[in-house]
One Martini backbone bead per residue (centre of mass of N, CA, C, O) as a GRO file, in nm:
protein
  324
    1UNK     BB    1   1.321  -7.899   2.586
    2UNK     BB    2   1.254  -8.040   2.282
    3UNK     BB    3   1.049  -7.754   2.237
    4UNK     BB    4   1.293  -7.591   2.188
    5UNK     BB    5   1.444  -7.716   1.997
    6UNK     BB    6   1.269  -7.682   1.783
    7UNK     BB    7   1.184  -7.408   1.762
    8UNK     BB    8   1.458  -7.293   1.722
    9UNK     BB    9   1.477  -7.495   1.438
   10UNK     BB   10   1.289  -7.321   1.306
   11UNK     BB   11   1.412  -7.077   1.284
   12UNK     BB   12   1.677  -7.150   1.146
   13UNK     BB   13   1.508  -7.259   0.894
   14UNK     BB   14   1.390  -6.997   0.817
   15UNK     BB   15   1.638  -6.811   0.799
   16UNK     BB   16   1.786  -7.039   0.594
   17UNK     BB   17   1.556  -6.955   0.354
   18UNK     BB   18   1.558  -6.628   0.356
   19UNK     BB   19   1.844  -6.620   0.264
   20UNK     BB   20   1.831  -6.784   0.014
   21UNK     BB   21   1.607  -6.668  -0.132
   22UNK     BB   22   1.784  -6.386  -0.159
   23UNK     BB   23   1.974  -6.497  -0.340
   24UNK     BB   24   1.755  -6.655  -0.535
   25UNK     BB   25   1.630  -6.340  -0.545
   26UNK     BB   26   1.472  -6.059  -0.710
   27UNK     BB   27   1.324  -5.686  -0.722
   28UNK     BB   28   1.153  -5.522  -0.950
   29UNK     BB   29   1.080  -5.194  -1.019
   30UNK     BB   30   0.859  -4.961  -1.194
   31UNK     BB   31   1.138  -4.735  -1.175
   32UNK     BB   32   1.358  -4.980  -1.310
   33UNK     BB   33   1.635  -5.129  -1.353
   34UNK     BB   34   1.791  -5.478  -1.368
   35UNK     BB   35   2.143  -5.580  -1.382
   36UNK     BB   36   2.294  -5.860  -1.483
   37UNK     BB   37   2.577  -6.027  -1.355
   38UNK     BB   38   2.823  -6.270  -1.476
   39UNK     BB   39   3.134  -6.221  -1.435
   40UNK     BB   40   3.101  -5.911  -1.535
   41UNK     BB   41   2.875  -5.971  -1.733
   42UNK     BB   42   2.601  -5.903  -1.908
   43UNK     BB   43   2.306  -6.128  -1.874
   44UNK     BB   44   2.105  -5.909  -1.823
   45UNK     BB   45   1.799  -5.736  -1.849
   46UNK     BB   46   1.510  -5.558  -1.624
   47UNK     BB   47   1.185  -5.406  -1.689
   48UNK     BB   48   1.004  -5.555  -1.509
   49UNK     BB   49   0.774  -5.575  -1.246
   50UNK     BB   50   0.937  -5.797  -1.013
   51UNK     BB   51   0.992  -6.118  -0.960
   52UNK     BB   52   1.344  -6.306  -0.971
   53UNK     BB   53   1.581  -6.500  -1.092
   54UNK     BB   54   1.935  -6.621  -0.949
   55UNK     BB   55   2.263  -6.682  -0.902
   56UNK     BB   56   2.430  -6.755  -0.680
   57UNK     BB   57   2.737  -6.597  -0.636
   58UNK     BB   58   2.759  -6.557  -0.977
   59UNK     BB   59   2.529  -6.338  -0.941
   60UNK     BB   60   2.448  -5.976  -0.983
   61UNK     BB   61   2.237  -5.670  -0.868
   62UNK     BB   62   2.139  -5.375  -1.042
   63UNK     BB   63   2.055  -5.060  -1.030
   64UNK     BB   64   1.829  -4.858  -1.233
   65UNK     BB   65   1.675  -4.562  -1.331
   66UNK     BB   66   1.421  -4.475  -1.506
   67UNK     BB   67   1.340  -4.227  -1.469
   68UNK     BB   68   1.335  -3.933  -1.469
   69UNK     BB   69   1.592  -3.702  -1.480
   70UNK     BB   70   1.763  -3.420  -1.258
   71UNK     BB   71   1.993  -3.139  -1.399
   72UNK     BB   72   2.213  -2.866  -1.259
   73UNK     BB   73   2.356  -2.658  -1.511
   74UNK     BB   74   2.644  -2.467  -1.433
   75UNK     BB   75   2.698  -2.159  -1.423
   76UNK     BB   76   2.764  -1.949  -1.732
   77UNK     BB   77   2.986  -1.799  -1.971
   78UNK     BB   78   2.845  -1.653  -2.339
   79UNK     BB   79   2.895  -1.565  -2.644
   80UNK     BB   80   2.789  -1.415  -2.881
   81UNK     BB   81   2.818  -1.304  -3.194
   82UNK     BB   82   2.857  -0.959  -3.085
   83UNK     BB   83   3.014  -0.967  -2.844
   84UNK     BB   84   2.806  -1.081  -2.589
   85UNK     BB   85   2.774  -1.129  -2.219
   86UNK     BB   86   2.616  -1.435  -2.062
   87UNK     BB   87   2.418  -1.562  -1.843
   88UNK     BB   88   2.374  -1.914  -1.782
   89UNK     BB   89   2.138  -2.136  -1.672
   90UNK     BB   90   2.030  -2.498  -1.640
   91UNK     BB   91   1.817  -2.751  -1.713
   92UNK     BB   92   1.802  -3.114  -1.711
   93UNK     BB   93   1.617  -3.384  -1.884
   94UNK     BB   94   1.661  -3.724  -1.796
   95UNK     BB   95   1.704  -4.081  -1.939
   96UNK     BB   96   1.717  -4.422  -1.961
   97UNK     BB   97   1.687  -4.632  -2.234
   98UNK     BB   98   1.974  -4.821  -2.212
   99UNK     BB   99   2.119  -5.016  -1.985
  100UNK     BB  100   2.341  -5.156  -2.093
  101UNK     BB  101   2.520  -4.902  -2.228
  102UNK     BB  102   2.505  -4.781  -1.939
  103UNK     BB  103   2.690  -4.978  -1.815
  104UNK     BB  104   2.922  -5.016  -2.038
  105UNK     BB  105   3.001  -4.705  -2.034
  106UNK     BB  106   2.926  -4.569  -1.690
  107UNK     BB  107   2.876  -4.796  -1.478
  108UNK     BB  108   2.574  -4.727  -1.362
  109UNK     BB  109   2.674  -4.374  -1.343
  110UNK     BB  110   2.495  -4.072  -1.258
  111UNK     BB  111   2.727  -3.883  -1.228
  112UNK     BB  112   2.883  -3.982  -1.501
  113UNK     BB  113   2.646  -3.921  -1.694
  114UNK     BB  114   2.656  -3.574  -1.571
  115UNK     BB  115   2.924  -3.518  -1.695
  116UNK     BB  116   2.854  -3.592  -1.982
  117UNK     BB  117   2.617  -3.363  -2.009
  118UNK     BB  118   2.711  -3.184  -1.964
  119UNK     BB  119   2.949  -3.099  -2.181
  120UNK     BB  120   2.705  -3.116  -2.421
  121UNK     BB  121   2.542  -2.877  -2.277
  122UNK     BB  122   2.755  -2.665  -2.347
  123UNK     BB  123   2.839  -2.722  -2.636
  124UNK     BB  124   2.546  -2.621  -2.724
  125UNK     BB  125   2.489  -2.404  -2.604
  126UNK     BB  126   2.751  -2.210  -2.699
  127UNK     BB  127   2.710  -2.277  -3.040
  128UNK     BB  128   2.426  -2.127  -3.038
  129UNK     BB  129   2.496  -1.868  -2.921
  130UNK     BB  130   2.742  -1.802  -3.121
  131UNK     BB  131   2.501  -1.732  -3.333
  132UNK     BB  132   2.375  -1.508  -3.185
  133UNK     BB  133   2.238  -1.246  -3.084
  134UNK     BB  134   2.125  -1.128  -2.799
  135UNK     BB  135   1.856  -1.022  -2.907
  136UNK     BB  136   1.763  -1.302  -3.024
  137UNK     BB  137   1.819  -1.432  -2.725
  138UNK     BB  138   1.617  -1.266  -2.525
  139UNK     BB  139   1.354  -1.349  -2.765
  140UNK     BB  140   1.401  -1.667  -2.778
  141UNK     BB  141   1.257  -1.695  -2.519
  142UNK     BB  142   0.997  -1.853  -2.412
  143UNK     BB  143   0.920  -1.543  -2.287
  144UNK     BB  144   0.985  -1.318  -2.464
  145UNK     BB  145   1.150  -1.111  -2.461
  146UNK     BB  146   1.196  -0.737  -2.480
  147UNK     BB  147   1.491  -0.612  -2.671
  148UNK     BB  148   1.489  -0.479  -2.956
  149UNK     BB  149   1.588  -0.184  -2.813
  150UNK     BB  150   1.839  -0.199  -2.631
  151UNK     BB  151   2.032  -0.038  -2.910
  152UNK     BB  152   1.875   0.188  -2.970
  153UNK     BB  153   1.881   0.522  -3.122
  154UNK     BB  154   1.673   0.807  -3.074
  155UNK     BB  155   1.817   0.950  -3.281
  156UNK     BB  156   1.650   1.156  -3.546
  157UNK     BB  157   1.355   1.057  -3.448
  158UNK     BB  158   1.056   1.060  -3.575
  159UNK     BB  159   0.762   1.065  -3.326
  160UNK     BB  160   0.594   0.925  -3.602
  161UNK     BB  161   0.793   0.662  -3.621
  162UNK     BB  162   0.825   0.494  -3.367
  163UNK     BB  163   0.647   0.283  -3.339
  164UNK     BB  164   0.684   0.157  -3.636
  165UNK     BB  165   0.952   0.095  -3.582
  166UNK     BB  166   0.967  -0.100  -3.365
  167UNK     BB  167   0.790  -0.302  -3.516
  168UNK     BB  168   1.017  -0.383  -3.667
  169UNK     BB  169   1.231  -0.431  -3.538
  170UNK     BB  170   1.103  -0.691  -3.373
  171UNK     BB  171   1.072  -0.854  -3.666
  172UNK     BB  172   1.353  -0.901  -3.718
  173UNK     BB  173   1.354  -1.079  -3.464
  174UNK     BB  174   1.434  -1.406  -3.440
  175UNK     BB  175   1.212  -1.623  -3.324
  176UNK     BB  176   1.325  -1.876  -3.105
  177UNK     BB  177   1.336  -2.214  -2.956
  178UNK     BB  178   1.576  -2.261  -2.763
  179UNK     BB  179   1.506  -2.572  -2.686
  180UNK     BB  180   1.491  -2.690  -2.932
  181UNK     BB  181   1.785  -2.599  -3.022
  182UNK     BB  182   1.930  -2.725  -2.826
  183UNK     BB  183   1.872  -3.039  -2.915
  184UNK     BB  184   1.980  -3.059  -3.189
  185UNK     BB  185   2.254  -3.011  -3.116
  186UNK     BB  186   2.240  -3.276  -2.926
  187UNK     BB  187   2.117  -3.498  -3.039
  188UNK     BB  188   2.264  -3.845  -3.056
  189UNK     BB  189   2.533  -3.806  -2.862
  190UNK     BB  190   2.422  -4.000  -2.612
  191UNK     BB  191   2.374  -4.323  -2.708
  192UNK     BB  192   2.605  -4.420  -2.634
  193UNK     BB  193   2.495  -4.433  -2.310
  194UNK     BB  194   2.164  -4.499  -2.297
  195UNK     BB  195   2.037  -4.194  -2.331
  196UNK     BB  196   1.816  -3.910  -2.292
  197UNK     BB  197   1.724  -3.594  -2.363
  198UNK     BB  198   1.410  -3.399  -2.310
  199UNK     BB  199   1.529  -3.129  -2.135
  200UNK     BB  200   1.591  -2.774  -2.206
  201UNK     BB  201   1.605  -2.528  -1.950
  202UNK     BB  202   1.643  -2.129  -1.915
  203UNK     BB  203   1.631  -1.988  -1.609
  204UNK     BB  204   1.907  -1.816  -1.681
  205UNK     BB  205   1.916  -1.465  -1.836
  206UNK     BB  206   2.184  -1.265  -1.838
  207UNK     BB  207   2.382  -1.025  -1.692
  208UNK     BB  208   2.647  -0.914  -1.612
  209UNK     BB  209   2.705  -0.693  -1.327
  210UNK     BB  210   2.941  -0.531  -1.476
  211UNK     BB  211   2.679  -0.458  -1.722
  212UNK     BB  212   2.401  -0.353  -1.568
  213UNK     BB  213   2.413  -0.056  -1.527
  214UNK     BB  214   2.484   0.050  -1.820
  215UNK     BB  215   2.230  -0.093  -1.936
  216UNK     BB  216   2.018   0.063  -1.776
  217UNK     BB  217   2.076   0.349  -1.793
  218UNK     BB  218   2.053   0.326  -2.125
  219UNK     BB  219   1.744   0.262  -2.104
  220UNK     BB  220   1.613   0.515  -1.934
  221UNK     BB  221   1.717   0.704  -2.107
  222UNK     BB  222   1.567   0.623  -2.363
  223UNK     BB  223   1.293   0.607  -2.195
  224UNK     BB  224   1.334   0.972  -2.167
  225UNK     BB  225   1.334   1.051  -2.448
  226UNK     BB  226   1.058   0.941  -2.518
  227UNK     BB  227   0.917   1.109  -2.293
  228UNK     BB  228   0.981   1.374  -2.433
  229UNK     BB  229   0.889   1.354  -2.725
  230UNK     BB  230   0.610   1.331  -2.641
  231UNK     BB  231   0.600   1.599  -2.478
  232UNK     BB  232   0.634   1.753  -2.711
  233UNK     BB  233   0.438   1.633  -2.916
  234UNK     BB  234   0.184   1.738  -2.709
  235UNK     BB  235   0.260   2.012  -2.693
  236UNK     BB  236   0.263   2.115  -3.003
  237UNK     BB  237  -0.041   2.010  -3.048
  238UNK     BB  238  -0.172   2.197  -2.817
  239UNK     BB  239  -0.085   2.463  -2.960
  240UNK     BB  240  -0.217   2.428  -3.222
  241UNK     BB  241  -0.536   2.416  -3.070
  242UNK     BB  242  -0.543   2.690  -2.957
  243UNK     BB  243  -0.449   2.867  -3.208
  244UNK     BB  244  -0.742   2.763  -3.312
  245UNK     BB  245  -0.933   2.846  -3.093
  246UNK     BB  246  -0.837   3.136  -3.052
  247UNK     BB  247  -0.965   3.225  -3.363
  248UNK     BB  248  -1.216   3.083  -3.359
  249UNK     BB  249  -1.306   3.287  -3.133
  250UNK     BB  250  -1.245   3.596  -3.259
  251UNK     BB  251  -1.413   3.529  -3.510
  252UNK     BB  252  -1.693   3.495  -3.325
  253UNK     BB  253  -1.639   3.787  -3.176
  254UNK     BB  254  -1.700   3.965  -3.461
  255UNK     BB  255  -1.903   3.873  -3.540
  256UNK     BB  256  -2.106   3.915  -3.296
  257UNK     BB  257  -2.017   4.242  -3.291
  258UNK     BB  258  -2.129   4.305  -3.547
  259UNK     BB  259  -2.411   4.189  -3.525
  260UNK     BB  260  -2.485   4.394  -3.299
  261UNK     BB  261  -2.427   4.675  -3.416
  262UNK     BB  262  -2.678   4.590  -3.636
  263UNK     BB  263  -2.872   4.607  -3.438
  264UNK     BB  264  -2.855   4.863  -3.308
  265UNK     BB  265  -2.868   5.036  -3.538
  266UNK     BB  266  -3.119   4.963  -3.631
  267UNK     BB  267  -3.271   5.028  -3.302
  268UNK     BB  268  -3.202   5.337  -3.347
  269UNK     BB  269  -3.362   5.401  -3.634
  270UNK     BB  270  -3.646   5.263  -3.496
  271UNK     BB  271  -3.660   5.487  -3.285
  272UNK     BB  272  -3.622   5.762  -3.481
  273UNK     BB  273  -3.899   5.669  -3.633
  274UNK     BB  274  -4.077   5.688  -3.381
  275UNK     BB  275  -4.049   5.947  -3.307
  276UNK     BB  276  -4.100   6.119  -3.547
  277UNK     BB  277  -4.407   5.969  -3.536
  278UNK     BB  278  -4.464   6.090  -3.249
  279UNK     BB  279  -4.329   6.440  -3.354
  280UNK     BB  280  -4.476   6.570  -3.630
  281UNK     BB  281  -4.629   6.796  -3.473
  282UNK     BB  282  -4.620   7.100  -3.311
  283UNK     BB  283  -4.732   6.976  -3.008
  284UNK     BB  284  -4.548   6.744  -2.965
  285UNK     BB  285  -4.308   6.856  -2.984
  286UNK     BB  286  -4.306   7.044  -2.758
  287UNK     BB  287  -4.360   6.807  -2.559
  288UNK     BB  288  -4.085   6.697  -2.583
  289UNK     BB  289  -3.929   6.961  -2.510
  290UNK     BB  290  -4.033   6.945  -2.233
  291UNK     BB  291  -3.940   6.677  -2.121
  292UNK     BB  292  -3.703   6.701  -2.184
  293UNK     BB  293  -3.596   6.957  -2.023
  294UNK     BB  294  -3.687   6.803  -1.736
  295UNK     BB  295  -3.485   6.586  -1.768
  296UNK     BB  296  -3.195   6.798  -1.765
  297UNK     BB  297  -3.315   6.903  -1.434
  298UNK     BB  298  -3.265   6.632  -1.314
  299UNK     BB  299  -2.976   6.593  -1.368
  300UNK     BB  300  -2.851   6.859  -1.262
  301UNK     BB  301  -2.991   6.746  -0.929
  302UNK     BB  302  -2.811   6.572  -0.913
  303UNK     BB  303  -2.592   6.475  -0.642
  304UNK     BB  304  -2.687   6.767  -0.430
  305UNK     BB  305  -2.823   7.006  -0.645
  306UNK     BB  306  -3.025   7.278  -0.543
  307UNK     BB  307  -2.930   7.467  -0.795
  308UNK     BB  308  -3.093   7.642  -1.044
  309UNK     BB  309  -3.039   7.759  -1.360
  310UNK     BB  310  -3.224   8.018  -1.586
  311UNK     BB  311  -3.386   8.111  -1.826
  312UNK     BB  312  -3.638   8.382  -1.835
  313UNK     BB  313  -3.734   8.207  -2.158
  314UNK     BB  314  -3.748   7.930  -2.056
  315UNK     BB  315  -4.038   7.683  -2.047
  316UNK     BB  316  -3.984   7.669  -1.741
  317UNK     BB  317  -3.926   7.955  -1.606
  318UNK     BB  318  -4.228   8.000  -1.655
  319UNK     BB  319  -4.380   7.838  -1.515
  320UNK     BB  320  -4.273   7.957  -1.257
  321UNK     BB  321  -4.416   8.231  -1.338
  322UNK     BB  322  -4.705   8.195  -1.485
  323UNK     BB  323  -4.624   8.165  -1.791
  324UNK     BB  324  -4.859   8.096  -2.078
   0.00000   0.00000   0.00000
């Protein structure tokens, strides 16, 4: 019986030692500030990780994190320039730098103080986007989106100055890091909370839902026209190098046809002079008009004509009478 009363009163004794213990020390992680107050009033920061020690019941701590914050910020529609609506939607990384002026001004708390970074970084969104126009604002994204002609009008644009315009078009639009711009905007007005901005980045740059279709179509159309040009001019050159093609072949078909009809001359030329000169006595004279002859008789006699008239005196008809 009296082992068990001790037993008890040691256990009692660990527990009320343990509770002592933890009234009268805290431990902060790594990744956090620890914030004593006595008295409701700020009496140390802790930002080192490790056991710490505090006065019970007197002092208190809270816990703030020291890490990086993701912060989503709000979609929301903001006017360029030119006077057009852009929706943009963006993220915020940020950060406690100093845990006293965090507490002391926000009461170390991170929705209050993401109520405040929203504010801030929408008036310097709204500010930035307020100085640029579309065309700026869509080239001057991280991803550089290429919208540098989505209002120019290809009428009256000749066909071989497009792209050299278009690259031109292009070199105009100043390309800026938006998420640079916008930290600047946003400078040093947060230190007055102990937080900092470290990055603002636009996940969304788009148009309103009900200026997308006549913006697409607007594109279309233009992307229709610039291939209709080039098919034009496609077109065009065709026709000029056929055109050419077509002379250069006629041209060399003359020539052709000259060279033939004088090799022809010549070798008819050179045909009657070898005749000429075999038949230049009166023996062969003779027998060439005899095979001429033949020949006549041949042809006379072809495709199925067996009747043959003759001269009397004709020097076939002789043969036939058996006259030498």
């Amino acid at each position: 019986m009296k082992e068990m009363k001790k037993l008890f009163l040691l256990i009692a004794v660990a527990i009320a030692a343990l509770i002592v213990f933890n009234t009268v020390t805290f431990t902060t992680k790594e990744n956090e500030y620890a914030v004593v107050k006595q008295f409701g009033k700020i009496d140390r920061v802790v930002s080192n990780p490790g056991l710490n020690a505090k006065i019970p019941f007197v002092q208190t701590v809270s816990k703030i994190p020291k890490n990086l914050q993701f912060y989503d910020l709000p979609q929301s529609d903001v006017i360029t320039s030119d006077k057009k609506t852009m929706i943009v939607n963006a993220y915020i990384m940020w950060e406690v730098t100093d845990a006293k002026k965090f507490t002391q001004s926000l009461s170390a708390n991170t929705s209050t103080a993401e109520g405040r970074i929203d504010v801030i970084t929408y008036n310097a969104i709204k500010t930035t986007i307020s100085n640029m126009t579309q065309e700026e604002l869509i080239a001057s994204r991280d991803d550089s989106i290429d919208v540098a002609n989505a209002d120019t009008s290809l009428d009256d644009v000749e066909i071989k100055d497009m792209e050299s315009e278009e690259e031109e078009k292009k070199e105009e639009v100043e390309v800026i890091n938006l998420s640079t711009k916008l930290l600047e905007h946003v400078g040093t007005q947060c230190d007055q909370y102990g937080i900092a901005i470290d990055n603002i980045e636009i996940k969304v740059l788009d148009l309103p839902d009900e200026n997308k279709s006549a913006v697409y179509q607007r594109m279309i159309t233009e992307r229709n026209n610039i291939a209709a040009a080039y098919t034009a001019q496609g077109q065009s050159e065709a026709q000029i190098i056929k055109n050419t093609t077509d002379k250069e072949v006629s041209v060399m078909l003359s020539e052709a046809n000259a060279s033939a009809d004088a090799i022809i001359s010549e070798g008819e030329a050179e045909y009657m002079k070898i005749l000429s000169d075999a038949y230049n006595d009166p023996e062969k004279a003779e027998f060439y008009l005899f095979v001429r002859s033949l020949d006549t008789v041949k042809a006379s006699l072809s495709n199925g004509q067996t009747t043959l008239f003759l001269d009397k005196d004709s020097p076939i008809a002789q043969i036939f009478q058996g006259v030498e």
